[in-house]
CSV table of C-alpha atoms in Angstrom, one decimal:
chain,number,residue,atom,x,y,z
Q,1,MET,CA,-0.3,7.0,-17.5
Q,2,LYS,CA,-2.3,5.0,-20.0
Q,3,LEU,CA,-0.5,6.9,-22.8
Q,4,VAL,CA,2.9,6.0,-21.4
Q,5,GLN,CA,1.9,2.4,-21.1
Q,6,TRP,CA,0.7,2.3,-24.8
Q,7,VAL,CA,3.9,4.0,-25.9
Q,8,PHE,CA,6.0,1.5,-23.9
Q,9,LEU,CA,4.0,-1.4,-25.5
Q,10,LEU,CA,4.4,0.0,-29.0
Q,11,VAL,CA,8.2,0.7,-28.6
Q,12,SER,CA,8.7,-2.8,-27.2
Q,13,LEU,CA,6.8,-4.4,-30.0
Q,14,GLY,CA,8.7,-2.3,-32.5
Q,15,ALA,CA,12.1,-3.5,-31.0
Q,16,GLY,CA,10.9,-7.1,-31.2
Q,17,ALA,CA,9.6,-6.7,-34.7
Q,18,ALA,CA,12.9,-5.1,-35.8
Q,19,GLY,CA,14.7,-8.1,-34.4
Q,20,VAL,CA,12.4,-10.5,-36.3
Q,21,TYR,CA,12.7,-8.5,-39.5
Q,22,LEU,CA,16.5,-8.5,-39.3
Q,23,TYR,CA,16.4,-12.3,-38.6
Q,24,TYR,CA,14.4,-13.0,-41.8
Q,25,ALA,CA,15.7,-10.2,-44.1
Q,26,TYR,CA,19.4,-10.0,-43.2
Q,27,PRO,CA,20.4,-13.1,-41.2
Q,28,PHE,CA,24.0,-12.7,-42.3
Q,29,LEU,CA,24.6,-9.3,-40.6
Q,30,ALA,CA,26.9,-9.7,-37.6
Q,31,LEU,CA,29.2,-7.6,-35.6
Q,32,PRO,CA,32.6,-8.8,-34.4
Q,33,SER,CA,33.2,-9.0,-30.7
Q,34,PRO,CA,35.8,-10.7,-28.4
Q,35,TRP,CA,33.3,-13.7,-28.1
Q,36,GLY,CA,33.0,-14.1,-31.9
Q,37,LEU,CA,30.4,-12.8,-34.3
Q,38,LEU,CA,27.2,-11.5,-32.8
Q,39,PRO,CA,24.2,-11.4,-35.1
Q,40,LEU,CA,22.5,-8.0,-35.3
Q,41,TYR,CA,19.1,-9.5,-34.8
Q,42,TYR,CA,20.1,-10.5,-31.3
Q,43,LEU,CA,21.9,-7.2,-30.5
Q,44,LEU,CA,19.0,-4.8,-31.3
Q,45,PRO,CA,16.4,-6.4,-28.9
Q,46,GLY,CA,19.3,-7.1,-26.4
Q,47,ALA,CA,20.3,-3.4,-26.4
Q,48,TYR,CA,16.7,-2.5,-25.9
Q,49,LEU,CA,16.4,-4.9,-22.9
Q,50,VAL,CA,19.6,-3.6,-21.4
Q,51,GLY,CA,18.3,0.0,-21.6
Q,52,LEU,CA,15.0,-1.1,-20.1
Q,53,LEU,CA,16.9,-2.8,-17.2
Q,54,VAL,CA,19.1,0.3,-16.6
Q,55,GLY,CA,16.0,2.5,-16.7
Q,56,GLY,CA,14.2,0.2,-14.2
Q,57,LEU,CA,17.2,0.5,-11.9
Q,58,PHE,CA,17.1,4.3,-12.1
Q,59,ALA,CA,13.4,4.3,-11.4
Q,60,LEU,CA,13.9,2.0,-8.4
Q,61,ALA,CA,16.7,4.2,-7.0
Q,62,LEU,CA,14.5,7.3,-7.5
Q,63,TRP,CA,11.6,5.6,-5.7
Q,64,LEU,CA,13.8,4.5,-2.8
Q,65,ARG,CA,15.2,8.1,-2.5
Q,66,GLY,CA,11.7,9.4,-2.4
Q,67,LEU,CA,10.8,7.0,0.4
Q,68,TRP,CA,13.9,8.1,2.3
Q,69,GLU,CA,13.1,11.8,1.9
Q,70,ARG,CA,9.4,11.2,2.9
Q,71,ARG,CA,10.6,9.5,6.0
Q,72,GLY,CA,12.8,12.4,6.9
Q,73,LEU,CA,10.1,14.9,6.3
Q,74,LEU,CA,7.6,13.0,8.4
Q,75,ARG,CA,10.1,12.9,11.2
Q,76,GLU,CA,10.6,16.6,11.0
Q,77,LEU,CA,6.9,17.2,10.9
Q,78,ARG,CA,6.4,15.1,14.1
Q,79,ARG,CA,9.2,17.1,15.8
Q,80,LEU,CA,7.6,20.4,14.9
Q,81,ARG,CA,4.2,19.2,16.0
Q,82,GLY,CA,5.7,18.2,19.3
Q,83,GLU,CA,7.2,21.7,19.7
Q,84,VAL,CA,3.9,23.4,18.9
Q,85,GLU,CA,2.1,21.2,21.4
Q,86,ALA,CA,4.7,22.0,24.1
Q,87,LEU,CA,4.3,25.7,23.4
Q,88,ARG,CA,0.5,25.3,23.7
Q,89,ARG,CA,0.8,23.6,27.0
Q,90,GLU,CA,3.3,26.2,28.2
Q,91,ARG,CA,1.2,29.2,27.2
Q,92,VAL,CA,-2.5,28.6,27.8
Q,93,GLU,CA,-4.6,31.5,26.5
Q,94,GLU,CA,-8.0,31.9,28.0
Q,95,ILE,CA,-10.7,32.7,25.5
Q,96,PRO,CA,-13.2,35.2,26.9
Q,97,ARG,CA,-16.8,34.0,27.0
Q,98,ILE,CA,-19.5,36.3,25.9
Q,99,PRO,CA,-22.5,35.3,28.0
Q,100,ASP,CA,-25.2,35.9,25.3
Q,101,ARG,CA,-23.5,33.8,22.6
Q,102,ASP,CA,-23.5,30.1,22.1
Q,103,GLU,CA,-20.4,28.1,22.2
Q,104,ALA,CA,-18.9,27.3,18.8
């Protein structure tokens, strides 16, 4: 997990550094849009942040789905334990005692 955190930090710093580099080296680069010209030094870190946001939403959805599945599995486990307990009460088997052995 620490490796993933370090990679995330380095990629984030790289995206920010690329935006700063574009700001100082090529401030005139811009892409046309319906809202006017958008400078490239805003678009690169902005695209990275949008990707980060979408990835976070997918991670949140995956986590919530896991919670939902866990809840269903625990409900099924409780149901099966209840069935096993009912079968045990219904069919009591007597364990024969050997008189010369200690109880375990």
